[in-house]
XYZ file of C-alpha atoms in Angstrom:
767
model
C -49.719 -69.080 32.038
C -52.851 -68.150 34.059
C -55.577 -66.493 32.022
C -58.694 -64.564 33.010
C -61.881 -64.708 30.901
C -63.456 -61.341 30.258
C -66.705 -62.893 28.952
C -68.127 -66.368 29.209
C -71.404 -67.781 27.860
C -73.632 -69.734 30.254
C -72.217 -73.151 29.266
C -70.581 -75.736 31.443
C -66.868 -75.148 31.974
C -64.886 -76.345 28.923
C -62.215 -78.977 29.242
C -58.583 -77.783 29.564
C -57.142 -76.483 26.233
C -53.630 -76.509 24.897
C -51.921 -73.306 23.659
C -52.807 -74.025 20.061
C -56.385 -74.856 20.886
C -56.711 -71.323 22.274
C -55.782 -69.875 18.969
C -58.029 -72.058 16.884
C -61.237 -73.803 18.253
C -61.471 -77.508 17.529
C -65.268 -77.768 17.958
C -67.163 -78.149 14.709
C -70.545 -77.404 16.255
C -69.924 -74.135 18.035
C -67.921 -71.013 17.078
C -66.797 -68.512 19.670
C -63.884 -66.166 20.363
C -61.541 -66.069 23.298
C -60.774 -62.565 24.647
C -57.423 -62.762 26.291
C -55.994 -60.282 28.789
C -52.405 -59.677 29.672
C -51.070 -61.857 32.476
C -51.570 -60.738 36.042
C -48.757 -58.569 37.236
C -49.428 -58.999 40.978
C -51.950 -60.215 43.450
C -53.168 -56.656 43.949
C -54.427 -56.340 40.416
C -58.066 -55.165 40.314
C -60.694 -57.940 39.986
C -63.116 -57.878 37.070
C -66.320 -55.844 37.695
C -68.594 -58.604 36.260
C -71.289 -59.703 38.664
C -72.716 -63.215 39.099
C -75.509 -62.288 36.758
C -73.052 -61.477 34.020
C -73.699 -57.738 34.111
C -71.004 -55.081 34.302
C -70.754 -53.060 37.532
C -68.172 -50.179 37.214
C -65.780 -49.345 40.008
C -66.305 -45.817 41.436
C -62.574 -45.165 41.248
C -62.768 -45.330 37.455
C -64.274 -41.838 37.472
C -61.325 -40.326 39.452
C -59.031 -37.898 37.564
C -55.632 -39.280 36.453
C -52.895 -39.152 39.056
C -50.428 -36.262 38.544
C -46.856 -37.261 37.657
C -44.195 -36.998 40.308
C -42.759 -33.452 40.642
C -39.048 -34.008 40.025
C -38.367 -30.240 39.909
C -39.761 -29.651 43.394
C -42.063 -26.846 42.287
C -39.354 -24.770 40.604
C -39.423 -24.285 36.828
C -36.357 -24.477 34.577
C -35.746 -20.736 34.318
C -35.890 -20.280 38.086
C -33.387 -23.113 38.498
C -30.974 -21.365 36.110
C -31.374 -18.098 38.022
C -30.637 -19.837 41.312
C -27.526 -21.479 39.843
C -26.309 -18.125 38.520
C -26.897 -16.507 41.928
C -24.871 -19.226 43.644
C -22.049 -18.748 41.092
C -22.016 -14.975 41.679
C -21.876 -15.521 45.419
C -18.902 -17.873 45.056
C -17.177 -15.341 42.779
C -17.699 -12.526 45.288
C -16.352 -14.682 48.098
C -13.307 -15.509 45.993
C -12.815 -11.816 45.189
C -12.967 -10.815 48.862
C -10.486 -13.540 49.655
C -7.966 -12.443 46.974
C -8.489 -8.657 47.381
C -5.373 -8.164 49.558
C -3.259 -9.779 46.860
C -4.753 -7.478 44.185
C -4.189 -4.389 46.314
C -0.582 -5.271 47.011
C 0.113 -5.814 43.298
C -1.563 -2.538 42.293
C 0.350 -0.571 44.924
C 3.567 -1.475 43.109
C 2.345 -0.201 39.689
C 2.822 3.302 38.307
C 0.032 5.883 38.306
C -2.218 5.930 35.256
C -0.693 7.252 32.002
C -2.127 10.217 30.142
C -3.935 7.931 27.740
C -6.334 6.959 30.519
C -7.696 10.479 30.476
C -8.898 10.267 26.905
C -5.831 10.117 24.673
C -5.669 7.537 21.888
C -3.835 4.490 23.092
C -3.203 3.078 19.626
C -3.359 -0.550 18.685
C -0.789 -1.827 21.197
C -2.336 -4.773 23.038
C 0.068 -4.546 25.944
C -0.504 -0.803 26.173
C -4.240 -1.411 26.531
C -3.561 -3.902 29.323
C -1.397 -1.339 31.143
C -4.152 1.253 30.793
C -6.752 -1.162 32.197
C -4.543 -1.848 35.227
C -3.992 1.873 35.752
C -7.737 2.543 35.612
C -8.347 -0.139 38.234
C -5.702 1.468 40.402
C -7.498 4.818 40.122
C -10.739 3.143 41.161
C -9.130 1.642 44.296
C -7.494 4.972 45.155
C -10.895 6.702 45.057
C -12.316 4.019 47.353
C -9.417 4.595 49.743
C -8.204 1.025 49.477
C -4.710 2.050 48.352
C -2.733 5.284 48.552
C -1.585 7.287 45.505
C 2.083 7.097 44.677
C 3.930 10.343 45.519
C 5.128 12.407 42.536
C 8.812 11.908 41.870
C 10.876 15.121 41.734
C 14.038 14.748 39.701
C 17.195 15.352 41.691
C 19.412 17.869 39.891
C 22.414 16.476 41.724
C 21.648 12.955 40.580
C 24.545 11.115 39.063
C 24.876 11.771 35.321
C 24.730 8.516 33.399
C 27.747 7.295 31.559
C 28.284 8.517 28.025
C 26.815 6.432 25.240
C 29.004 4.401 22.968
C 29.359 5.741 19.391
C 27.166 2.960 18.013
C 24.531 3.716 20.633
C 24.595 7.415 19.730
C 23.985 6.582 16.064
C 21.143 4.251 16.987
C 19.585 6.865 19.274
C 19.804 9.526 16.580
C 18.126 7.242 14.075
C 15.346 6.410 16.539
C 14.846 10.074 17.361
C 14.731 10.990 13.680
C 12.206 8.261 12.928
C 10.011 9.409 15.789
C 10.001 12.915 14.358
C 11.349 14.379 17.609
C 14.595 15.865 16.307
C 14.901 19.521 17.282
C 16.276 21.936 14.699
C 17.821 25.055 16.092
C 17.041 28.410 14.593
C 20.778 28.927 14.285
C 21.258 25.821 12.091
C 21.912 26.628 8.479
C 22.244 24.577 5.364
C 25.253 24.368 3.111
C 24.108 27.416 1.179
C 23.819 29.524 4.314
C 20.008 29.572 4.310
C 18.281 28.461 7.474
C 16.743 24.978 7.225
C 13.022 24.484 7.692
C 11.650 21.831 9.944
C 9.295 19.239 8.540
C 6.406 21.124 10.106
C 7.300 24.476 8.528
C 5.903 24.135 5.027
C 5.768 26.978 2.595
C 2.926 27.511 0.155
C 2.546 24.491 -2.087
C 5.176 22.530 -0.166
C 4.748 19.168 1.498
C 7.033 17.391 3.897
C 8.859 14.362 2.536
C 8.717 12.792 5.967
C 4.986 12.333 5.612
C 4.855 11.012 2.054
C 2.525 8.017 1.856
C 2.732 5.128 -0.557
C -0.927 5.071 -1.494
C -0.480 1.817 -3.434
C 0.532 0.040 -0.243
C -1.773 1.959 2.112
C -4.312 -0.293 3.776
C -2.814 -3.502 2.410
C -2.258 -6.305 4.862
C -0.570 -9.562 4.076
C -2.970 -12.456 4.398
C -2.145 -15.185 6.868
C -1.376 -18.370 4.958
C -2.546 -21.573 6.622
C -0.897 -24.908 5.910
C -3.615 -27.523 5.263
C -3.390 -30.993 6.811
C -4.284 -34.172 4.966
C -4.416 -37.822 5.962
C -5.935 -41.066 4.735
C -5.193 -44.759 4.911
C -3.020 -46.406 2.301
C -5.962 -48.532 1.177
C -8.108 -45.413 0.660
C -5.308 -43.751 -1.300
C -4.886 -46.720 -3.636
C -8.632 -46.880 -4.179
C -9.034 -43.140 -4.772
C -6.116 -42.966 -7.220
C -7.257 -46.157 -9.008
C -3.822 -47.736 -8.647
C -3.814 -51.485 -9.241
C -0.850 -53.008 -7.373
C 1.017 -56.113 -8.459
C 1.395 -57.215 -4.838
C 0.944 -55.824 -1.344
C 2.560 -56.621 1.989
C 1.735 -55.472 5.489
C -1.100 -53.347 6.833
C -2.887 -51.282 4.179
C -4.940 -49.560 6.898
C -1.853 -47.641 8.016
C -2.573 -43.890 8.125
C -0.663 -41.688 5.654
C 0.037 -38.040 6.546
C 2.057 -37.043 3.483
C 3.691 -38.205 0.243
C 7.308 -37.861 -0.829
C 9.525 -39.323 -3.527
C 12.631 -37.554 -2.199
C 14.074 -39.315 0.848
C 15.593 -36.034 2.051
C 12.117 -34.490 2.357
C 10.362 -37.390 4.090
C 8.581 -36.531 7.344
C 7.036 -38.682 10.041
C 3.950 -40.513 8.780
C 4.780 -40.113 5.085
C 4.348 -42.530 2.221
C 7.670 -42.927 0.375
C 7.385 -43.535 -3.363
C 10.561 -45.062 -4.853
C 10.957 -43.499 -8.313
C 13.683 -44.296 -10.822
C 15.082 -40.977 -12.034
C 17.524 -39.933 -14.728
C 20.525 -39.866 -12.400
C 19.528 -42.013 -9.419
C 17.125 -44.668 -8.145
C 14.810 -43.980 -5.216
C 14.879 -47.662 -4.214
C 18.442 -47.102 -2.953
C 17.253 -44.607 -0.336
C 14.645 -46.641 1.510
C 16.726 -46.776 4.692
C 17.088 -42.987 4.767
C 13.352 -42.525 4.223
C 12.682 -45.044 6.995
C 14.912 -43.150 9.413
C 13.035 -39.945 8.652
C 9.678 -41.502 9.551
C 8.203 -43.161 6.453
C 5.407 -45.585 7.417
C 4.685 -47.118 4.008
C 6.469 -47.653 0.696
C 5.366 -47.925 -2.925
C 8.030 -49.407 -5.193
C 8.462 -50.898 -8.644
C 11.088 -53.392 -7.500
C 11.042 -56.134 -4.879
C 12.481 -54.679 -1.679
C 12.569 -55.879 1.924
C 10.869 -53.828 4.622
C 11.348 -56.383 7.417
C 14.503 -54.643 8.634
C 12.987 -51.157 8.581
C 12.069 -49.296 11.745
C 8.658 -47.886 10.891
C 7.517 -49.087 7.460
C 4.354 -51.133 7.999
C 3.252 -51.663 4.400
C 4.776 -52.239 0.961
C 2.975 -51.922 -2.368
C 4.598 -53.123 -5.593
C 3.448 -51.488 -8.861
C 4.665 -51.636 -12.432
C 6.018 -48.051 -12.666
C 6.021 -45.637 -9.744
C 6.792 -42.609 -11.929
C 3.566 -43.133 -13.884
C 1.300 -43.254 -10.818
C 3.046 -40.562 -8.742
C 0.889 -37.713 -10.052
C -2.336 -39.690 -9.495
C -1.289 -40.560 -5.930
C -0.462 -36.925 -5.137
C -3.665 -35.552 -6.672
C -5.811 -38.071 -4.791
C -4.041 -37.487 -1.482
C -4.473 -33.701 -1.736
C -8.167 -34.030 -2.784
C -7.722 -33.002 -6.460
C -7.106 -29.289 -5.739
C -6.959 -28.153 -9.388
C -10.660 -28.959 -9.749
C -11.490 -26.031 -7.467
C -9.186 -23.582 -9.311
C -9.332 -21.913 -12.707
C -5.949 -22.999 -14.108
C -4.167 -21.205 -16.954
C -1.194 -23.119 -18.381
C 1.468 -21.360 -20.473
C 3.885 -23.266 -22.684
C 6.492 -22.220 -25.248
C 10.218 -21.596 -25.418
C 10.330 -17.916 -24.458
C 8.020 -15.473 -22.710
C 6.330 -17.861 -20.262
C 7.409 -16.078 -17.080
C 6.548 -12.543 -18.179
C 3.212 -13.686 -19.598
C 2.472 -15.400 -16.268
C 3.053 -12.148 -14.366
C 0.842 -10.223 -16.790
C -2.057 -12.698 -16.571
C -1.785 -12.785 -12.788
C -1.979 -8.989 -12.673
C -4.993 -9.008 -14.994
C -6.905 -11.620 -12.987
C -6.217 -9.744 -9.756
C -7.497 -6.565 -11.405
C -10.736 -8.502 -11.952
C -10.890 -9.109 -8.202
C -9.797 -12.770 -8.252
C -7.299 -14.208 -5.800
C -4.665 -15.542 -8.180
C -1.700 -17.804 -7.514
C 1.303 -18.368 -9.767
C 3.896 -21.078 -10.384
C 6.781 -19.762 -12.484
C 10.527 -19.959 -13.005
C 11.058 -16.895 -10.829
C 8.735 -17.531 -7.877
C 5.652 -19.282 -6.541
C 2.750 -17.166 -5.248
C -0.119 -18.502 -3.125
C -2.060 -15.360 -4.053
C -1.382 -11.642 -3.999
C 2.074 -10.930 -2.568
C 2.364 -14.181 -0.606
C 5.534 -15.447 -2.222
C 7.516 -18.671 -1.960
C 10.927 -19.293 -3.518
C 10.828 -21.156 -6.821
C 12.998 -24.239 -7.317
C 11.853 -25.379 -10.773
C 9.805 -23.930 -13.620
C 7.252 -26.712 -13.151
C 7.362 -28.278 -9.654
C 7.457 -32.065 -9.350
C 4.197 -34.014 -9.342
C 3.911 -34.040 -5.539
C 4.925 -30.430 -4.911
C 2.624 -29.014 -7.583
C -0.394 -30.755 -6.036
C 0.663 -29.700 -2.542
C 1.023 -26.070 -3.617
C -2.360 -26.098 -5.341
C -3.949 -27.616 -2.237
C -2.386 -24.838 -0.168
C -3.794 -22.266 -2.584
C -7.284 -23.752 -2.574
C -7.247 -24.002 1.227
C -6.342 -20.289 1.512
C -9.009 -18.984 -0.841
C -7.121 -18.815 -4.141
C -9.548 -18.799 -7.071
C -7.256 -18.926 -10.118
C -3.771 -20.225 -10.880
C -1.362 -19.156 -13.630
C 1.464 -21.611 -14.201
C 4.271 -22.252 -16.640
C 4.011 -25.694 -18.224
C 7.592 -26.516 -19.174
C 8.499 -29.235 -21.646
C 10.244 -31.142 -18.833
C 7.182 -30.950 -16.601
C 4.848 -32.102 -19.377
C 7.142 -34.904 -20.592
C 7.770 -36.251 -17.080
C 4.067 -36.346 -16.194
C 4.175 -33.608 -13.560
C 1.100 -31.971 -15.131
C -0.869 -35.176 -15.808
C -3.354 -34.668 -12.975
C -3.790 -30.897 -13.346
C -7.216 -29.833 -14.605
C -6.273 -26.986 -16.970
C -8.931 -24.568 -18.214
C -6.858 -22.442 -20.611
C -3.765 -23.347 -22.671
C -1.448 -20.589 -23.964
C 1.252 -21.076 -26.622
C 3.882 -18.294 -26.924
C 6.469 -19.553 -29.438
C 8.721 -22.496 -30.221
C 12.464 -22.306 -30.927
C 15.462 -24.504 -30.167
C 15.945 -25.464 -26.515
C 16.373 -28.479 -24.217
C 17.417 -30.851 -26.999
C 19.843 -32.422 -24.515
C 16.718 -33.792 -22.778
C 14.235 -34.317 -25.625
C 16.682 -35.433 -28.297
C 14.915 -33.924 -31.301
C 12.929 -30.817 -32.076
C 9.870 -32.966 -32.885
C 9.908 -34.613 -29.456
C 10.360 -31.199 -27.865
C 7.284 -29.935 -29.730
C 5.239 -33.028 -28.831
C 6.022 -32.489 -25.151
C 4.793 -28.886 -25.337
C 1.636 -29.972 -27.182
C 0.548 -32.229 -24.303
C -0.927 -29.130 -22.669
C -3.217 -28.495 -25.635
C -4.257 -32.155 -25.733
C -6.084 -31.465 -22.460
C -8.367 -28.923 -24.149
C -11.431 -31.104 -24.863
C -14.481 -29.307 -23.417
C -15.798 -26.499 -25.678
C -17.869 -25.087 -22.819
C -14.987 -24.683 -20.410
C -11.663 -24.875 -22.245
C -9.924 -22.229 -24.391
C -6.819 -22.253 -26.626
C -4.641 -19.114 -26.903
C -2.122 -19.315 -29.774
C 0.541 -17.075 -31.335
C -0.140 -17.485 -35.060
C 3.098 -15.721 -36.037
C 4.817 -18.961 -35.070
C 4.893 -21.604 -37.827
C 3.973 -24.292 -35.258
C 0.628 -22.623 -34.455
C -1.535 -24.993 -36.597
C 0.045 -27.992 -34.893
C -0.930 -26.727 -31.440
C -4.421 -25.656 -32.527
C -5.086 -29.174 -33.881
C -4.431 -30.807 -30.519
C -7.335 -31.708 -28.268
C -10.906 -31.118 -29.377
C -11.102 -29.007 -32.583
C -14.402 -27.538 -31.329
C -12.705 -25.797 -28.397
C -12.711 -22.004 -29.042
C -9.374 -20.508 -30.129
C -8.238 -16.911 -29.542
C -5.191 -15.928 -31.611
C -2.616 -13.158 -31.206
C 0.310 -11.991 -33.321
C 2.810 -9.202 -33.827
C 2.763 -9.317 -37.623
C -0.293 -11.313 -38.732
C -3.262 -8.951 -38.914
C -5.683 -11.895 -39.204
C -5.179 -12.575 -35.501
C -7.882 -11.728 -32.979
C -5.396 -9.621 -31.012
C -2.607 -7.635 -32.713
C -0.821 -4.270 -32.261
C -1.822 -1.216 -34.247
C 1.079 0.901 -33.005
C 4.184 0.245 -30.891
C 6.544 2.792 -29.318
C 9.679 1.553 -27.521
C 12.071 3.375 -25.200
C 14.539 2.523 -22.454
C 11.944 3.316 -19.804
C 8.543 2.217 -21.098
C 6.644 0.512 -23.894
C 3.466 1.966 -25.372
C 1.228 -0.189 -27.535
C -2.166 0.240 -29.165
C -3.878 -3.165 -29.291
C -6.741 -4.206 -31.543
C -9.152 -6.787 -30.065
C -12.597 -8.131 -31.051
C -14.046 -6.113 -28.153
C -12.337 -2.809 -28.927
C -8.995 -1.013 -29.042
C -6.786 -0.911 -25.929
C -4.111 1.675 -25.149
C -1.472 0.172 -22.860
C 1.582 1.844 -21.317
C 3.872 -0.759 -19.748
C 7.099 -0.691 -17.793
C 8.185 -3.874 -19.571
C 10.832 -3.127 -22.182
C 11.407 -4.482 -25.661
C 9.475 -5.691 -28.681
C 9.473 -9.251 -27.323
C 7.515 -8.022 -24.299
C 4.886 -6.550 -26.633
C 4.223 -10.129 -27.743
C 3.864 -11.185 -24.099
C 1.381 -8.345 -23.525
C -0.644 -9.516 -26.533
C -0.775 -13.056 -25.092
C -2.164 -11.720 -21.797
C -4.729 -9.575 -23.628
C -5.838 -12.642 -25.633
C -6.448 -14.542 -22.396
C -8.516 -11.636 -21.095
C -10.617 -11.614 -24.269
C -11.084 -15.400 -24.043
C -12.514 -15.227 -20.515
C -14.606 -12.125 -21.153
C -12.637 -9.813 -18.864
C -13.685 -6.124 -18.835
C -11.343 -4.111 -21.067
C -10.498 -1.673 -18.284
C -9.411 -4.568 -16.048
C -7.200 -5.949 -18.823
C -5.410 -2.619 -19.213
C -5.153 -1.925 -15.483
C -3.846 -5.405 -14.676
C -1.170 -5.325 -17.380
C -0.012 -1.830 -16.478
C 0.345 -2.879 -12.825
C 3.284 -5.124 -13.814
C 6.194 -2.662 -13.921
C 8.961 -5.249 -14.146
C 9.648 -8.972 -13.932
C 12.782 -10.038 -12.011
C 15.646 -10.819 -14.362
C 13.615 -10.081 -17.495
C 15.115 -7.071 -19.299
C 15.790 -5.627 -15.830
C 17.432 -2.208 -15.733
C 20.275 -1.627 -13.268
C 20.303 2.037 -12.333
C 23.050 3.536 -10.192
C 22.774 6.933 -11.920
C 25.459 5.995 -14.444
C 25.750 7.608 -17.868
C 25.063 4.372 -19.753
C 22.454 1.629 -19.624
C 22.850 -1.781 -17.974
C 20.335 -4.566 -18.635
C 20.231 -8.025 -17.034
C 18.111 -10.619 -18.853
C 17.414 -14.346 -18.670
C 17.920 -14.810 -22.452
C 19.569 -18.232 -22.644
C 18.371 -19.447 -26.038
C 19.466 -18.226 -29.501
C 16.026 -16.784 -30.264
C 15.719 -14.973 -26.929
C 19.226 -13.490 -27.221
C 18.558 -12.338 -30.783
C 15.276 -10.638 -29.786
C 16.944 -8.962 -26.811
C 19.835 -7.523 -28.840
C 17.464 -6.388 -31.592
C 15.499 -4.414 -29.017
C 18.666 -2.834 -27.615
C 19.791 -1.876 -31.121
C 16.436 -0.101 -31.678
C 17.411 2.254 -28.844
C 20.347 3.488 -30.993
C 23.141 3.081 -28.427
C 26.715 4.145 -29.158
C 27.961 0.607 -28.436
C 26.423 -2.681 -27.288
C 28.612 -4.621 -24.846
C 27.264 -8.141 -24.274
C 28.180 -10.784 -21.699
C 26.881 -14.265 -22.471
C 27.635 -17.892 -21.613
C 26.162 -21.363 -22.002
C 25.288 -23.952 -19.381
C 27.365 -27.061 -18.867
C 26.114 -30.603 -19.466
C 23.301 -29.247 -21.639
C 22.485 -28.784 -25.314
C 25.896 -28.303 -26.978
C 24.301 -27.524 -30.327
C 23.152 -24.067 -29.285
C 26.568 -22.935 -28.003
C 28.005 -21.856 -31.390
C 24.643 -20.281 -32.283
C 24.677 -18.134 -29.144
C 28.228 -16.905 -29.835
C 27.432 -16.154 -33.479
C 24.354 -14.076 -32.582
C 26.177 -12.184 -29.823
C 29.208 -11.296 -31.982
C 27.057 -10.227 -34.947
C 24.709 -7.990 -32.951
C 27.135 -6.570 -30.341
C 30.083 -4.205 -30.724
C 31.947 -5.983 -27.932
C 31.182 -9.560 -26.852
C 32.511 -11.171 -23.679
C 32.054 -14.947 -23.644
C 32.061 -16.533 -20.197
C 30.646 -19.403 -18.145
C 27.051 -19.926 -17.020
C 26.522 -22.799 -14.569
C 29.191 -25.091 -16.066
C 28.232 -27.839 -13.594
C 30.780 -30.650 -13.894
C 31.947 -29.627 -17.371
C 35.201 -27.718 -17.931
C 34.308 -24.048 -18.611
C 37.083 -23.818 -21.198
C 35.532 -26.686 -23.179
C 32.215 -24.792 -23.207
C 33.975 -21.650 -24.465
C 35.721 -23.711 -27.139
C 32.320 -24.910 -28.387
C 31.029 -21.334 -28.439
C 34.022 -20.096 -30.430
C 33.199 -22.558 -33.191
C 30.245 -20.308 -33.987
C 32.617 -17.699 -35.400
C 34.959 -20.250 -36.954
C 37.580 -20.023 -34.221
C 39.160 -22.419 -31.776
C 40.627 -21.653 -28.385
C 44.106 -21.731 -29.945
C 43.052 -19.119 -32.499
C 41.835 -16.849 -29.729
C 44.943 -17.284 -27.603
C 47.143 -16.075 -30.474
C 45.821 -12.585 -29.806
C 46.215 -12.767 -26.029
C 49.680 -11.193 -25.811
C 48.953 -8.149 -27.952
C 45.212 -7.516 -27.997
C 42.706 -8.268 -25.288
C 39.868 -7.851 -27.765
C 40.708 -9.603 -31.041
C 38.945 -7.975 -34.004
C 36.405 -10.111 -35.827
C 35.683 -10.203 -39.550
C 32.716 -7.855 -39.071
C 34.807 -5.292 -37.170
C 33.373 -6.139 -33.735
C 35.600 -7.311 -30.905
C 35.700 -10.370 -28.648
C 36.947 -11.224 -25.177
C 36.929 -14.495 -23.227
C 37.049 -15.149 -19.504
C 35.939 -18.328 -17.794
C 35.224 -16.525 -14.486
C 31.813 -14.900 -14.840
C 32.386 -12.337 -12.084
C 35.384 -10.942 -13.970
C 33.487 -10.905 -17.256
C 30.486 -9.054 -15.800
C 32.625 -6.476 -14.026
C 34.787 -5.898 -17.083
C 31.732 -5.241 -19.250
C 30.221 -2.799 -16.754
C 33.509 -0.978 -16.231
C 33.916 -0.573 -20.006
C 30.615 1.266 -20.332
C 30.697 4.904 -21.386
C 28.071 7.527 -22.016
C 25.597 6.289 -24.609
C 26.603 2.614 -24.337
C 24.344 -0.313 -23.452
C 25.734 -3.177 -21.388
C 23.726 -6.420 -21.705
C 24.354 -9.286 -19.275
C 22.418 -12.305 -20.558
C 21.739 -15.878 -19.511
C 21.067 -15.901 -15.758
C 18.551 -13.135 -15.150
C 16.827 -13.774 -11.814
C 19.123 -16.649 -10.813
C 21.135 -16.126 -7.656
C 23.622 -18.959 -7.948
C 26.476 -20.373 -10.007
C 26.956 -24.157 -10.179
C 30.500 -25.260 -10.863
C 32.181 -28.558 -10.064
C 29.076 -29.789 -8.234
C 29.100 -26.782 -5.893
C 26.291 -24.239 -5.825
C 27.444 -20.810 -4.701
C 25.712 -17.458 -4.479
C 26.022 -15.349 -7.611
C 23.708 -12.631 -8.884
C 24.397 -10.757 -12.132
C 22.381 -7.805 -10.838
C 24.438 -7.469 -7.665
C 27.672 -7.860 -9.609
C 26.622 -5.027 -11.932
C 25.749 -2.765 -9.009
C 29.036 -3.419 -7.235
C 30.965 -2.795 -10.454
C 29.192 0.518 -11.000
C 30.075 1.597 -7.474
C 33.785 0.896 -8.038
C 34.120 2.467 -11.492
C 34.799 5.938 -10.058
C 37.587 4.561 -7.885
C 39.220 2.967 -10.915
C 38.968 6.170 -12.893
C 40.460 8.128 -10.002
C 43.355 5.684 -10.066
C 44.002 6.640 -13.682
C 42.722 3.411 -15.237
C 40.953 3.782 -18.572
C 38.422 0.972 -18.270
C 37.059 1.479 -21.781
C 40.174 0.116 -23.495
C 41.178 -3.036 -21.651
C 39.724 -5.509 -19.149
C 38.911 -4.050 -15.820
C 40.683 -5.582 -12.851
C 40.049 -4.868 -9.199
C 42.765 -2.994 -7.278
C 44.670 -4.962 -4.663
C 42.577 -3.383 -1.890
C 39.443 -4.993 -3.287
């Protein structure tokens, strides 16, 4: 590489040096430094200004100013360039407008003249109406410019052909539309039935207001929020890592993208992960082919299965037990939604649903968007309702619903924690903040086996209460199981107690007044005394109100919000629900399907001092047989007339269920049938009467038709349910609708001379 010396002492030229000798001199007698310069770039490179005498002679060009950079903008700054571009765009737009103007004019010539709203009237919120007005205004502008001619005014032709007469149905529809629009004309000659001229809605006397303009102020201004469905996806490898699942073996591509999770082959969608779970009645491994056909791309199983013959499954993961990891997989896939919600879990045999509604109302009174998962319905928040399929949704659905809530701004969630859901691990990955215990009585022993196992399943909710700073326990200390539930979890977690009878509780009633239309209760709390007037009926609902108040005290809710939220809940579907068709007797439909719930319900009805209590009750098929005689015994002891019937017999013979129920009063089906020829209602030892019918529709209608002034008809067991399952078939059936239809037909039966109070009511042939 050629080098140029910038300085050189007056010595003879040195011998040629190697590259290394340039870096380090080899002479031991002289020490000097080499000043190296970058290699020559071209032959035109300036020559050094060192003269022969070794002095420096500068080049005159060194004093010249630096050369200006090339002007790439051609003398126009950035803002001027933008202005020029905008001017060119406007010019192109004007040219395009001139080109298309004939088309615009032709289209506007065919439109109607501007409506009255163009001249200043309110056009409303109709989007298409605003578009029509804008077109009409443009037409006016072109008419003024003389570009188009105004349309001549149409004069109706009196001799025009009269349109055909409307059909009767069309006349009715037109009348209804006219009435709704408030355009119906009332002639001065029209008179009412009493001969007095009728006033129009606009002719109001002093102190009078038109019913046509009544406003529901509770609903005024409310708009239903738009619920957005969130989307989730991750690779199978990421899901296994996030959920901390350790597989036994893996096959295929773990980088396959997962768009959903399902353990029900009927619900699988394209891109889903199918988890094969072994259930009580079936095995998910048997439905791999169906899941594959529906679009599953990966499978997690606990048995060796072959995915080579599948259409779309690209990966297989084998684990020890799929049911154990299902909740963790779902929580991880949906980004652990319960961590962003304040979750209140309610467990116990009775009162969970009503307490859920009350707590939801209270939280919303505090201004929190609150969702709910209950036996009756699922709510994202507010009035955004989804149909409920189970008290506690399965592990995948519960996480999916919570993710939907969190995505749509829900801040708190109230949910029923059933013994099934807790025992099956559906709630394992839910981060609860508050645990509520209502009561514990006999139920679901067909599933749990013993009362102790049933109680242990319920207590799993309280075992999650471990953080004294965040968690709270709410317990009914009237129940003998209260100490057991309080002991679960961390004993340092604060406990708020409530009770109907125990005055040592934090929350208890000072005074209770019950009626058929409302419940008034004075509640003592550590923060003060509350006066609550509720539309919920019965002493058992007072206990549910106390549970909700205790939750409010635990979270520090303002007392006025507690009262307002509870009073907002007028009724809970199928929970002591009144059926009112202006009859002279009361009809109540309730979900009471356990001995304790039925006993509490009938005790409340007896407090109302009715002339007679007529009760319809049944027991479910293929479930706890031990409670069947107990239910019949309670009903016959606390009712004047009891009608035993079926209630979702499933695949069990309804007559066998009734036979089990009769054992509660010491009878068999043969004993009952002895009375069939002579007495529809055999007298019991206590003087009350009994009737059996395996068809629930007949039983419900008979009970309603028997009702007389002062009676109370109680239809128990189904409540909000709208189906009857018999022989594997699920058909529509609603106790509330059956009661209403029966009440509507009672007058017809009486007009036919049938005394429905003395023997079973049967529909006429015409019905």
